[in-house]
Structure formats: C-alpha cells, structure tokens
Short mmCIF file of C-alpha atoms in Angstrom, two decimals:
data_model
loop_
_atom_site.label_atom_id
_atom_site.label_comp_id
_atom_site.label_asym_id
_atom_site.label_seq_id
_atom_site.Cartn_x
_atom_site.Cartn_y
_atom_site.Cartn_z
CA UNK A 30 66.42 -49.46 57.79
CA UNK A 31 69.16 -47.32 59.32
CA UNK A 32 68.86 -45.56 62.66
CA UNK A 33 67.91 -42.21 61.17
CA UNK A 34 65.02 -43.79 59.30
CA UNK A 35 63.99 -45.71 62.42
CA UNK A 36 63.88 -42.53 64.49
CA UNK A 37 61.96 -40.53 61.89
CA UNK A 38 59.43 -43.32 61.44
CA UNK A 39 59.01 -43.85 65.19
CA UNK A 40 58.36 -40.17 65.87
CA UNK A 41 56.06 -39.72 62.90
CA UNK A 42 54.03 -42.79 63.87
CA UNK A 43 53.46 -41.25 67.29
CA UNK A 44 53.19 -37.67 66.04
CA UNK A 45 49.53 -37.21 66.91
CA UNK A 46 50.12 -38.42 70.47
CA UNK A 47 53.20 -36.22 70.93
CA UNK A 48 51.44 -33.12 69.64
CA UNK A 49 48.39 -33.91 71.78
CA UNK A 50 50.57 -34.09 74.91
CA UNK A 51 52.16 -30.76 74.03
CA UNK A 52 48.87 -29.02 73.32
CA UNK A 53 47.16 -30.37 76.43
CA UNK A 54 50.11 -29.17 78.50
CA UNK A 55 49.76 -25.79 76.77
CA UNK A 56 46.10 -25.66 77.79
CA UNK A 57 46.76 -26.80 81.39
CA UNK A 58 49.36 -24.02 81.84
CA UNK A 59 50.36 -25.07 85.36
CA UNK A 60 53.13 -23.23 87.19
CA UNK A 61 56.02 -24.81 89.08
CA UNK A 62 55.25 -27.58 91.60
CA UNK A 63 51.57 -27.33 90.61
CA UNK A 64 51.82 -29.30 87.34
CA UNK A 65 49.37 -31.93 88.61
CA UNK A 66 47.26 -32.41 85.47
CA UNK A 67 50.37 -32.42 83.30
CA UNK A 68 52.23 -34.95 85.43
CA UNK A 69 49.17 -37.20 85.48
CA UNK A 70 48.95 -36.97 81.70
CA UNK A 71 52.58 -38.04 81.34
CA UNK A 72 52.10 -40.88 83.80
CA UNK A 73 49.15 -42.21 81.81
CA UNK A 74 50.66 -41.98 78.33
CA UNK A 75 54.05 -43.36 79.40
CA UNK A 76 52.45 -46.36 81.08
CA UNK A 77 50.35 -46.95 77.97
CA UNK A 78 53.56 -46.87 75.91
CA UNK A 79 55.17 -49.57 78.05
CA UNK A 80 57.41 -47.54 80.38
CA UNK A 81 57.86 -48.27 84.07
CA UNK A 82 56.84 -45.03 85.77
CA UNK A 83 57.71 -43.81 89.25
CA UNK A 84 56.05 -40.64 90.53
CA UNK A 85 56.77 -38.28 93.40
CA UNK A 86 60.56 -38.08 93.31
CA UNK A 87 62.71 -35.94 95.64
CA UNK A 88 59.66 -34.86 97.61
CA UNK A 89 57.95 -33.40 94.54
CA UNK A 90 54.57 -34.91 93.61
CA UNK A 91 54.92 -33.78 89.98
CA UNK A 92 58.42 -35.23 89.44
CA UNK A 93 58.73 -38.61 87.76
CA UNK A 94 60.97 -41.00 85.91
CA UNK A 95 59.90 -43.40 83.18
CA UNK A 96 62.20 -46.32 82.32
CA UNK A 97 62.40 -48.70 79.38
CA UNK A 98 65.08 -51.26 78.55
CA UNK A 99 67.86 -52.82 80.57
CA UNK A 100 71.59 -52.59 81.02
CA UNK A 101 74.13 -49.99 80.04
CA UNK A 102 74.49 -47.34 78.73
CA UNK A 103 71.66 -45.50 80.48
CA UNK A 104 70.48 -42.49 78.48
CA UNK A 105 68.48 -39.82 80.30
CA UNK A 106 66.18 -37.18 78.83
CA UNK A 107 65.16 -34.15 80.89
CA UNK A 108 61.55 -33.01 80.47
CA UNK A 109 60.10 -29.75 81.73
CA UNK A 110 56.44 -28.70 81.67
CA UNK A 111 55.87 -25.74 84.00
CA UNK A 112 54.22 -22.52 82.83
CA UNK A 113 54.85 -18.88 83.75
CA UNK A 114 52.58 -16.58 85.77
CA UNK A 115 50.44 -14.00 83.98
CA UNK A 116 51.25 -15.13 80.42
CA UNK A 117 47.89 -16.54 79.39
CA UNK A 118 47.51 -16.20 75.62
CA UNK A 119 45.49 -17.81 72.85
CA UNK A 120 47.78 -19.64 70.48
CA UNK A 121 48.55 -18.55 66.94
CA UNK A 122 47.43 -14.93 67.33
CA UNK A 123 49.59 -11.90 66.61
CA UNK A 124 47.81 -9.73 69.15
CA UNK A 125 47.49 -10.02 72.91
CA UNK A 126 44.42 -12.14 73.68
CA UNK A 127 44.39 -14.10 76.95
CA UNK A 128 42.54 -17.41 77.02
CA UNK A 129 38.87 -17.52 77.92
CA UNK A 130 39.33 -19.54 81.10
CA UNK A 131 40.21 -18.11 84.51
CA UNK A 132 43.82 -19.32 84.46
CA UNK A 133 46.09 -16.27 84.10
CA UNK A 134 49.21 -18.33 83.37
CA UNK A 135 50.77 -19.48 80.12
CA UNK A 136 53.70 -21.24 78.49
CA UNK A 137 55.84 -18.20 77.74
CA UNK A 138 58.99 -20.32 77.74
CA UNK A 139 57.62 -23.17 75.65
CA UNK A 140 57.92 -25.90 78.26
CA UNK A 141 54.84 -27.64 76.88
CA UNK A 142 56.98 -28.26 73.81
CA UNK A 143 60.09 -29.09 75.81
CA UNK A 144 58.39 -31.89 77.69
CA UNK A 145 56.71 -33.34 74.62
CA UNK A 146 59.93 -33.17 72.59
CA UNK A 147 61.81 -35.26 75.14
CA UNK A 148 58.81 -37.60 75.26
CA UNK A 149 59.19 -38.00 71.49
CA UNK A 150 62.86 -38.87 71.96
CA UNK A 151 62.04 -41.46 74.60
CA UNK A 152 59.44 -43.08 72.33
CA UNK A 153 61.92 -43.31 69.45
CA UNK A 154 64.57 -44.76 71.77
CA UNK A 155 62.05 -47.37 72.90
CA UNK A 156 61.40 -48.28 69.27
CA UNK A 157 65.14 -48.82 68.81
CA UNK A 158 65.45 -50.92 71.99
CA UNK A 159 62.52 -53.09 70.94
CA UNK A 160 64.57 -54.05 67.88
CA UNK A 161 67.83 -54.22 69.84
CA UNK A 162 67.03 -55.64 73.29
CA UNK A 163 69.79 -55.46 75.86
CA UNK A 164 71.50 -52.51 74.17
CA UNK A 165 70.80 -50.19 77.07
CA UNK A 166 68.16 -48.21 78.94
CA UNK A 167 66.26 -45.00 78.30
CA UNK A 168 64.95 -42.87 81.18
CA UNK A 169 62.65 -39.88 80.78
CA UNK A 170 62.89 -37.62 83.83
CA UNK A 171 59.96 -35.34 84.56
CA UNK A 172 61.51 -32.25 86.11
CA UNK A 173 59.10 -29.78 87.74
CA UNK A 174 59.47 -26.10 88.37
CA UNK A 175 62.40 -25.03 86.22
CA UNK A 176 61.12 -21.48 86.31
CA UNK A 177 61.23 -21.34 90.10
CA UNK A 178 64.64 -22.92 89.79
CA UNK A 179 64.60 -25.97 92.01
CA UNK A 180 63.37 -29.13 90.31
CA UNK A 181 66.55 -30.62 88.87
CA UNK A 182 68.64 -29.18 91.69
CA UNK A 183 66.66 -31.19 94.23
CA UNK A 184 66.70 -34.26 91.99
CA UNK A 185 70.48 -34.04 91.61
CA UNK A 186 70.95 -33.53 95.34
CA UNK A 187 68.78 -36.52 96.22
CA UNK A 188 70.45 -38.91 93.78
CA UNK A 189 67.58 -39.23 91.32
CA UNK A 190 70.01 -39.04 88.38
CA UNK A 191 72.43 -41.62 89.81
CA UNK A 192 73.38 -44.33 87.33
CA UNK A 193 72.68 -42.27 84.21
CA UNK A 194 75.60 -42.34 81.78
CA UNK A 195 74.62 -39.45 79.50
CA UNK A 196 71.77 -36.92 79.55
CA UNK A 197 70.15 -34.84 76.84
CA UNK A 198 67.68 -32.00 76.87
CA UNK A 199 66.56 -29.17 74.61
CA UNK A 200 64.76 -25.84 74.78
CA UNK A 201 62.37 -24.02 72.45
CA UNK A 202 64.03 -21.03 70.83
CA UNK A 203 64.19 -19.04 67.60
CA UNK A 204 67.35 -20.77 66.29
CA UNK A 205 68.59 -24.30 65.61
CA UNK A 206 71.81 -25.12 67.46
CA UNK A 207 73.54 -27.20 70.08
CA UNK A 208 74.02 -24.98 73.11
CA UNK A 209 77.71 -24.66 73.92
CA UNK A 210 77.56 -21.70 76.29
CA UNK A 211 77.45 -22.11 80.04
CA UNK A 212 74.88 -20.47 82.29
CA UNK A 213 75.31 -18.47 85.47
CA UNK A 214 75.10 -20.15 88.86
CA UNK A 215 72.57 -18.45 91.09
CA UNK A 216 71.18 -18.24 94.60
CA UNK A 217 67.87 -16.66 95.53
CA UNK A 218 67.74 -15.29 99.09
CA UNK A 219 65.27 -13.36 101.24
CA UNK A 220 66.70 -10.91 103.77
CA UNK A 221 64.28 -9.86 106.51
CA UNK A 222 64.71 -7.08 109.03
CA UNK A 223 62.75 -6.69 112.27
CA UNK A 224 62.65 -3.27 113.88
CA UNK A 225 60.56 -1.36 116.42
CA UNK A 226 57.59 0.77 115.42
CA UNK A 227 56.98 4.19 116.90
CA UNK A 228 55.55 7.57 115.97
CA UNK A 229 57.95 8.96 113.38
CA UNK A 230 57.44 12.57 114.55
CA UNK A 231 56.53 12.35 118.24
CA UNK A 232 58.90 9.54 119.29
CA UNK A 233 61.43 8.83 116.52
CA UNK A 234 64.12 7.96 119.07
CA UNK A 235 62.03 4.99 120.18
CA UNK A 236 61.84 3.49 116.69
CA UNK A 237 64.23 1.18 114.90
CA UNK A 238 63.48 1.26 111.19
CA UNK A 239 63.49 -2.04 109.33
CA UNK A 240 63.05 -0.11 106.09
CA UNK A 241 66.19 1.91 106.83
CA UNK A 242 68.03 -1.38 107.30
CA UNK A 243 66.85 -2.72 103.95
CA UNK A 244 67.82 0.51 102.21
CA UNK A 245 71.25 0.60 103.84
CA UNK A 246 71.77 -3.01 102.82
CA UNK A 247 70.98 -2.12 99.22
CA UNK A 248 73.37 0.85 99.37
CA UNK A 249 76.09 -1.39 100.76
CA UNK A 250 75.55 -4.04 98.12
CA UNK A 251 75.67 -1.40 95.40
CA UNK A 252 79.12 -0.39 96.67
CA UNK A 253 80.09 -4.06 96.82
CA UNK A 254 79.45 -4.42 93.08
CA UNK A 255 82.76 -2.68 92.29
CA UNK A 256 84.64 -5.35 94.20
CA UNK A 257 83.26 -8.55 92.70
CA UNK A 258 84.15 -10.25 89.42
CA UNK A 259 82.82 -8.51 86.32
CA UNK A 260 80.71 -11.48 85.18
CA UNK A 261 78.78 -11.57 88.47
CA UNK A 262 75.35 -10.01 88.84
CA UNK A 263 73.36 -8.98 91.91
CA UNK A 264 69.67 -8.09 91.57
CA UNK A 265 67.15 -7.21 94.26
CA UNK A 266 63.51 -6.34 94.75
CA UNK A 267 61.67 -5.07 97.81
CA UNK A 268 59.04 -7.58 98.92
CA UNK A 269 57.95 -5.80 102.12
CA UNK A 270 58.54 -2.13 102.91
CA UNK A 271 56.93 -2.18 106.34
CA UNK A 272 53.68 -0.42 105.57
CA UNK A 273 52.34 2.66 103.82
CA UNK A 274 52.17 5.20 106.66
CA UNK A 275 55.05 7.72 106.55
CA UNK A 276 54.43 8.70 110.18
CA UNK A 277 55.15 5.18 111.48
CA UNK A 278 58.69 3.88 111.83
CA UNK A 279 58.61 0.65 109.87
CA UNK A 280 58.93 -2.42 112.05
CA UNK A 281 59.49 -5.02 109.33
CA UNK A 282 60.92 -5.26 105.82
CA UNK A 283 62.07 -7.86 103.33
CA UNK A 284 64.27 -7.64 100.26
CA UNK A 285 64.76 -10.48 97.77
CA UNK A 286 68.20 -10.94 96.23
CA UNK A 287 69.53 -12.93 93.27
CA UNK A 288 73.30 -13.47 93.22
CA UNK A 289 74.74 -14.84 89.97
CA UNK A 290 78.25 -15.73 88.81
CA UNK A 291 79.86 -18.07 86.27
CA UNK A 292 80.67 -20.74 88.89
CA UNK A 293 78.85 -21.91 92.00
CA UNK A 294 81.85 -21.37 94.25
CA UNK A 295 82.01 -17.74 93.09
CA UNK A 296 78.34 -17.29 93.97
CA UNK A 297 78.97 -18.70 97.44
CA UNK A 298 81.84 -16.27 98.05
CA UNK A 299 79.75 -13.27 97.00
CA UNK A 300 76.76 -14.59 98.96
CA UNK A 301 78.82 -14.53 102.18
CA UNK A 302 79.82 -10.93 101.53
CA UNK A 303 76.20 -9.92 100.91
CA UNK A 304 75.28 -11.49 104.25
CA UNK A 305 78.02 -9.41 105.88
CA UNK A 306 76.52 -6.27 104.35
CA UNK A 307 73.07 -7.22 105.66
CA UNK A 308 74.47 -7.79 109.14
CA UNK A 309 76.16 -4.39 108.98
CA UNK A 310 72.90 -2.73 107.97
CA UNK A 311 71.18 -4.34 110.94
CA UNK A 312 73.87 -3.10 113.34
CA UNK A 313 73.68 0.42 111.94
CA UNK A 314 69.93 0.56 112.51
CA UNK A 315 69.56 -1.45 115.70
CA UNK A 316 67.39 -4.03 113.96
CA UNK A 317 67.46 -7.80 113.74
CA UNK A 318 68.31 -9.52 110.45
CA UNK A 319 67.50 -13.04 109.29
CA UNK A 320 67.99 -14.54 105.86
CA UNK A 321 66.41 -17.47 104.05
CA UNK A 322 67.87 -19.31 101.09
CA UNK A 323 64.97 -19.76 98.68
CA UNK A 324 66.62 -21.48 95.71
CA UNK A 325 69.98 -22.24 94.20
CA UNK A 326 71.28 -23.30 90.79
CA UNK A 327 74.65 -24.49 89.57
CA UNK A 328 76.21 -23.34 86.32
CA UNK A 329 75.61 -25.43 83.20
CA UNK A 330 78.69 -27.25 81.92
CA UNK A 331 78.21 -28.32 78.28
CA UNK A 332 79.92 -31.66 77.78
CA UNK A 333 82.08 -31.51 74.64
CA UNK A 334 81.82 -35.22 73.86
CA UNK A 335 78.05 -35.42 74.17
CA UNK A 336 77.53 -32.07 72.46
CA UNK A 337 79.51 -33.33 69.48
CA UNK A 338 77.28 -36.39 69.25
CA UNK A 339 74.18 -34.22 69.47
CA UNK A 340 75.46 -31.85 66.78
CA UNK A 341 76.04 -34.78 64.45
CA UNK A 342 72.52 -36.06 65.09
CA UNK A 343 70.93 -32.65 64.58
CA UNK A 344 72.73 -32.20 61.26
CA UNK A 345 71.58 -35.65 60.11
CA UNK A 346 67.96 -34.91 60.99
CA UNK A 347 68.11 -31.41 59.53
CA UNK A 348 66.37 -28.17 60.40
CA UNK A 349 62.57 -28.06 60.70
CA UNK A 350 60.80 -28.15 57.34
CA UNK A 351 58.43 -25.19 57.48
CA UNK A 352 55.72 -24.54 54.91
CA UNK A 353 54.51 -21.35 53.30
CA UNK A 354 51.76 -20.89 55.88
CA UNK A 355 54.39 -21.08 58.61
CA UNK A 356 56.49 -18.39 56.93
CA UNK A 357 53.41 -16.22 56.49
CA UNK A 358 52.52 -16.45 60.17
CA UNK A 359 56.13 -15.80 61.18
CA UNK A 360 56.18 -12.68 58.98
CA UNK A 361 53.11 -11.41 60.82
CA UNK A 362 54.69 -12.12 64.21
CA UNK A 363 57.89 -10.35 63.18
CA UNK A 364 56.28 -7.18 61.85
CA UNK A 365 52.86 -6.91 63.50
CA UNK A 366 53.77 -7.44 67.15
CA UNK A 367 56.62 -4.93 67.39
CA UNK A 368 57.15 -1.19 67.17
CA UNK A 369 59.28 0.17 64.29
CA UNK A 370 62.16 0.62 66.74
CA UNK A 371 61.84 -2.97 67.94
CA UNK A 372 61.77 -4.25 64.36
CA UNK A 373 64.99 -2.42 63.54
CA UNK A 374 66.58 -3.79 66.70
CA UNK A 375 65.60 -7.33 65.73
CA UNK A 376 66.94 -6.85 62.22
CA UNK A 377 70.26 -5.61 63.59
CA UNK A 378 70.53 -8.67 65.83
CA UNK A 379 69.82 -10.98 62.88
CA UNK A 380 72.50 -9.26 60.78
CA UNK A 381 75.02 -9.79 63.58
CA UNK A 382 74.06 -13.42 63.98
CA UNK A 383 73.80 -14.55 60.36
CA UNK A 384 75.51 -11.90 58.23
CA UNK A 385 73.95 -9.30 55.95
CA UNK A 386 73.18 -11.57 52.97
CA UNK A 387 71.40 -14.29 54.92
CA UNK A 388 69.68 -11.67 57.06
CA UNK A 389 67.89 -10.24 54.03
CA UNK A 390 66.36 -13.68 53.39
CA UNK A 391 65.24 -13.91 56.99
CA UNK A 392 63.58 -10.50 56.91
CA UNK A 393 61.12 -11.96 54.39
CA UNK A 394 60.85 -15.43 55.92
CA UNK A 395 61.83 -14.96 59.58
CA UNK A 396 62.16 -18.61 60.61
CA UNK A 397 65.59 -20.15 61.11
CA UNK A 398 66.11 -22.85 58.48
CA UNK A 399 69.80 -23.44 59.17
CA UNK A 400 71.74 -25.33 61.81
CA UNK A 401 74.49 -23.37 63.50
CA UNK A 402 77.94 -24.99 63.47
CA UNK A 403 79.25 -26.38 66.74
CA UNK A 404 81.54 -23.85 68.40
CA UNK A 405 82.87 -23.83 71.95
CA UNK A 406 83.95 -20.26 72.57
CA UNK A 407 83.65 -20.05 76.33
CA UNK A 408 80.52 -17.91 76.16
CA UNK A 409 78.23 -17.47 79.14
CA UNK A 410 74.47 -17.02 78.90
CA UNK A 411 73.14 -14.23 81.06
CA UNK A 412 70.48 -16.41 82.67
CA UNK A 413 70.45 -19.44 84.94
CA UNK A 414 68.94 -22.92 84.70
CA UNK A 415 68.69 -25.98 86.90
CA UNK A 416 70.03 -28.00 83.96
CA UNK A 417 73.31 -26.83 85.44
CA UNK A 418 72.89 -29.11 88.44
CA UNK A 419 72.12 -32.04 86.16
CA UNK A 420 75.31 -31.30 84.22
CA UNK A 421 77.40 -31.66 87.40
CA UNK A 422 76.24 -35.24 88.03
CA UNK A 423 75.96 -36.62 84.48
CA UNK A 424 77.43 -35.54 81.13
CA UNK A 425 74.78 -33.32 79.59
CA UNK A 426 74.12 -31.76 76.18
CA UNK A 427 71.41 -29.33 75.19
CA UNK A 428 70.01 -28.22 71.84
CA UNK A 429 67.47 -25.68 70.68
CA UNK A 430 65.20 -25.63 67.67
CA UNK A 431 63.27 -22.73 66.17
CA UNK A 432 59.80 -23.09 67.64
CA UNK A 433 59.26 -19.35 67.24
CA UNK A 434 59.86 -16.47 64.85
CA UNK A 435 63.34 -14.96 64.87
CA UNK A 436 63.58 -12.23 67.48
CA UNK A 437 60.72 -13.50 69.63
CA UNK A 438 61.53 -12.63 73.25
CA UNK A 439 61.37 -15.37 75.82
CA UNK A 440 58.86 -15.08 78.65
CA UNK A 441 56.51 -13.04 76.48
CA UNK A 442 52.96 -13.39 75.25
CA UNK A 443 54.38 -13.69 71.74
CA UNK A 444 56.34 -16.79 72.77
CA UNK A 445 53.22 -18.20 74.41
CA UNK A 446 51.24 -17.58 71.25
CA UNK A 447 53.67 -19.66 69.19
CA UNK A 448 53.30 -22.60 71.56
CA UNK A 449 50.60 -24.62 69.80
CA UNK A 450 51.26 -23.57 66.19
CA UNK A 451 52.51 -25.74 63.35
CA UNK A 452 55.79 -23.83 63.55
CA UNK A 453 56.28 -25.01 67.11
CA UNK A 454 55.08 -28.55 66.47
CA UNK A 455 57.49 -29.04 63.56
CA UNK A 456 60.46 -27.74 65.53
CA UNK A 457 59.50 -29.82 68.56
CA UNK A 458 59.36 -33.02 66.50
CA UNK A 459 62.72 -32.14 64.93
CA UNK A 460 64.20 -31.78 68.41
CA UNK A 461 62.77 -35.13 69.48
CA UNK A 462 64.25 -36.88 66.47
CA UNK A 463 67.70 -35.36 66.98
CA UNK A 464 67.70 -36.19 70.69
CA UNK A 465 66.74 -39.79 69.98
CA UNK A 466 69.32 -40.26 67.24
CA UNK A 467 72.01 -38.88 69.56
CA UNK A 468 70.96 -41.34 72.24
CA UNK A 469 71.17 -44.24 69.82
CA UNK A 470 74.67 -43.17 68.80
CA UNK A 471 75.71 -43.46 72.46
CA UNK A 472 74.05 -46.88 72.78
CA UNK A 473 75.93 -48.17 69.76
CA UNK A 474 79.21 -46.56 70.81
CA UNK A 475 79.36 -46.93 74.61
CA UNK A 476 82.95 -45.74 74.61
CA UNK A 477 81.50 -42.28 73.95
CA UNK A 478 79.68 -42.44 77.27
CA UNK A 479 82.91 -43.37 79.02
CA UNK A 480 84.75 -40.50 77.32
CA UNK A 481 81.98 -38.10 78.33
CA UNK A 482 82.13 -39.25 81.94
CA UNK A 483 85.90 -38.85 81.99
CA UNK A 484 85.53 -35.30 80.70
CA UNK A 485 83.02 -34.54 83.45
CA UNK A 486 85.26 -36.04 86.13
CA UNK A 487 88.24 -34.06 84.86
CA UNK A 488 86.15 -30.89 85.09
CA UNK A 489 84.71 -31.47 88.58
CA UNK A 490 87.08 -33.99 90.21
CA UNK A 491 83.93 -35.93 91.00
CA UNK A 492 82.63 -33.20 93.31
CA UNK A 493 79.11 -31.80 93.24
CA UNK A 494 78.18 -29.36 95.98
CA UNK A 495 74.47 -28.75 95.80
CA UNK A 496 73.58 -25.08 96.38
CA UNK A 497 70.49 -26.14 98.35
CA UNK A 498 71.16 -27.72 101.77
CA UNK A 499 69.58 -31.07 102.56
CA UNK A 500 67.21 -29.55 105.11
CA UNK A 501 65.52 -27.36 102.47
CA UNK A 502 62.85 -29.12 100.45
CA UNK A 503 60.62 -28.09 97.55
CA UNK A 504 58.35 -25.13 98.20
CA UNK A 505 55.20 -26.87 97.12
CA UNK A 506 52.67 -24.34 98.37
CA UNK A 507 54.07 -21.20 96.76
#
C-alpha cells in the first residue's frame, strides 16, 4: 500500500469521527477565546486517539497542542475553531433561518471544518507513523480566536511553535488551490480622548470636546492616506461619541483603527504617523489622548518549497468528488440566495477566474471540481490572518478546498449554511487527505524541510518581531 492509499484509508476509516467533530463544533458556535466546549471536545477525542495533549497554551485556556511520534522532522498542523458573532444559521438551507437555540453566533468562516480537516490530517499522519516508527513527529496545534486576530500571534510570540520544521493549514473556500498570495499585516488600535464637559450654549469656552478631537484625528488620517504606500489601508469606526445630547460638550470619545500594509514594518511606520495625528488632534482641542494596541498580525509568507509539496499532494488526492445532490444544492445556493445583479456579478467573476468555456459549465454546476495550478505571482490578499505570524517562525503552506458554492461570500449566513452539508464534508476530508500526504512527503524527504527552513531564513534573516508586546496578553473576557 502506497502513501496515498494509506492516507485515504486512514481518513475514511475515521470519517464518521471527523465529521462528528466538525458538526459538533458547528453546533457549539463559540466565538474567539470562548471555544470551551470545542476545545474540550478536541482534548477528549485526541487523547482517545493516542495523542499527548497539552491544554492552556500562551495564556489561552482554549489553545492546545496534541503530539504523536518522536524525532525529526516535526510536522505541525494549525487548527482553528472559532465562530463569528451574529451569524447563527441552520445548515443546508438556502434562506436565512437562525438556529432555534439562543446562541446568535455561527461559523460564517467555516472554522468548524478547518479544525476538523487538520484533525483528519493528524489522524492520517499518526496512521503512517504507526507503520513507520521513528520517522518523525506530528503536532496538531489548536489555535483560538483567529477572527479576533490574536491566537497564533500570541503562540508564535511565546514560543509555542518552537521546534516545528514545517507547518500546514487550510481554509474553507469556494475553490481548490494552494494559497500563494500573501496577506496584509495589521494592527488594531483604540484611540481615546478625554475632554471637559460643559453647556454647549451657555459656557462653550469652558468645554474641551473629545468628539472634536476624534473627528479632527479622522480628518488628519484621511489627509495622511495620500502619503502612505498604495497597498496600505486605514479603516476606522467610532466606538464612543461622548453621549447623545447636542447641548453638552462631549467629555469622552473613542475611535477604533485598523492599519494594514503588505509588511509588518510598513504597518509600524504608518502606525507611528497615525499616533502623531492623534496627538495633534488632542493639542488642537485641549484634550488628553491615550491609545491602546488591541491586536496585531504579521503578513503571511507562503513558503515556496512547502507550497510545492502541498500542491503535489493536492493533485494526487484530487478535487472533492461531489454527487448530483451536491450540485443540485449548490445550484440553489447560487441562484436562490442572490439578487439578479448579484448573480451577474458572480458570473462575471467566474468568467474571469476560469475562462468563458469552463464558466458555462460552472453556471449549471457551481462547485469547483478543478485544482488551480501553482502560481507565485506576488499577489496580496486584501485581508489579514494570524497564520502570518506562524509563517514567520516556521515554513508554512496553506490550501483551500471548495466547501461552498462558487461565489459564496465569506462571513455570511450563506457560508454558515454550507458548514454541515455533504458539500462541506467532502471538501473538508479532501483537505485533510492532502495535508496528511504533504506531511508524509516531508517525513520521507527531510531535506525538503531543511530547504524550506533555509528559504524562510533567507526571507527573514531569522528575525521575527511580534506585533504584540510581551506585556499584552489574550483578551479572554471580550
């Protein structure tokens, strides 16, 4: 039996368990740092499967690592399992129907599948190591709170990933591919202004408006946009406007900023300039300004060596094998959950991605049944992920499989609704098989791990500067 057959058999033998873990996580729908039922579930099933499990890593009760095997290479898999607020949805329905329980949250990013898919990979790796003792070690890392943006960042900062030679992860999507684009580094910061209240008509000269300060800061930052790199992004939202009475000079305000750029050092440079703007706004208004770093993420650096191994494994495993019922449900999702304008927009995007001829096939059966070729083109995803911090401390590769209908938006009730369907289960199991086969390829060719580590060192010079200072821990109560 070759390694591909071993992996397929190992995953299929444990298929019911893997799907059960995914579906229970779907039902728990716990948001970041509150994934207590989910983490307990993983602890129990991993111990039952013979892994050594350590809970409560990097100050996070719902973070864990599960280890099997011994020696080098050490292959890590990154699991996520946090849900999103306000995305409760019954699975498999093409209309908006929240669940019957009181939990308003749901898996609108498919992390129930993500965690279970990496669990599948770890189980298949264990099956290989049982037949090949001493060939290496597999570690499944339970990484909380990706959506809030801190889990892996804190784990990387605190050395939880030390000793891992190569890491793999994946993400639910609407296409099958190895991800070769980087992500944007990011910091999340609260700026607070303290002023002096007074009667806005009778004694305006006595007041110092914290709301004026926040507004002047936003004006200043909007002018700053012209003088930062074009790939950078600055977003903000008012969290506190100082009250609702127009005749009171506002004594307090708070504005929440995201600052993104292709590289962490670029974010830090822009961050300093935003602080300068905030200080200027405080001086102009006679208010006091404080700021609080809430979260930070590094950019994702796809490792070429490891990505090549993962591409080879994904092509050997093949795209998910959907059935006619899956295509029927996908057709309903594609056409019944969108306006005519949205449908045309999705069709245009599919034509651009696949070409006109293939697109016509997908309009009838809108599930991706192909695997995209590996292509490093220097692209940058518009979003951010704490996988970036993992990629700075260990060579990391990332794939996606089509757990959802083409054109399904992330962080939507439609994505949640896919989360416990056969479409999602099949794609999740495909991801687990590909991740495991890639890990085995590294175990049998340890020189690949060394080449991947050299590539990482050449890229970073061995330097990782965590965007979150040591004194800031996980925000467990938010």
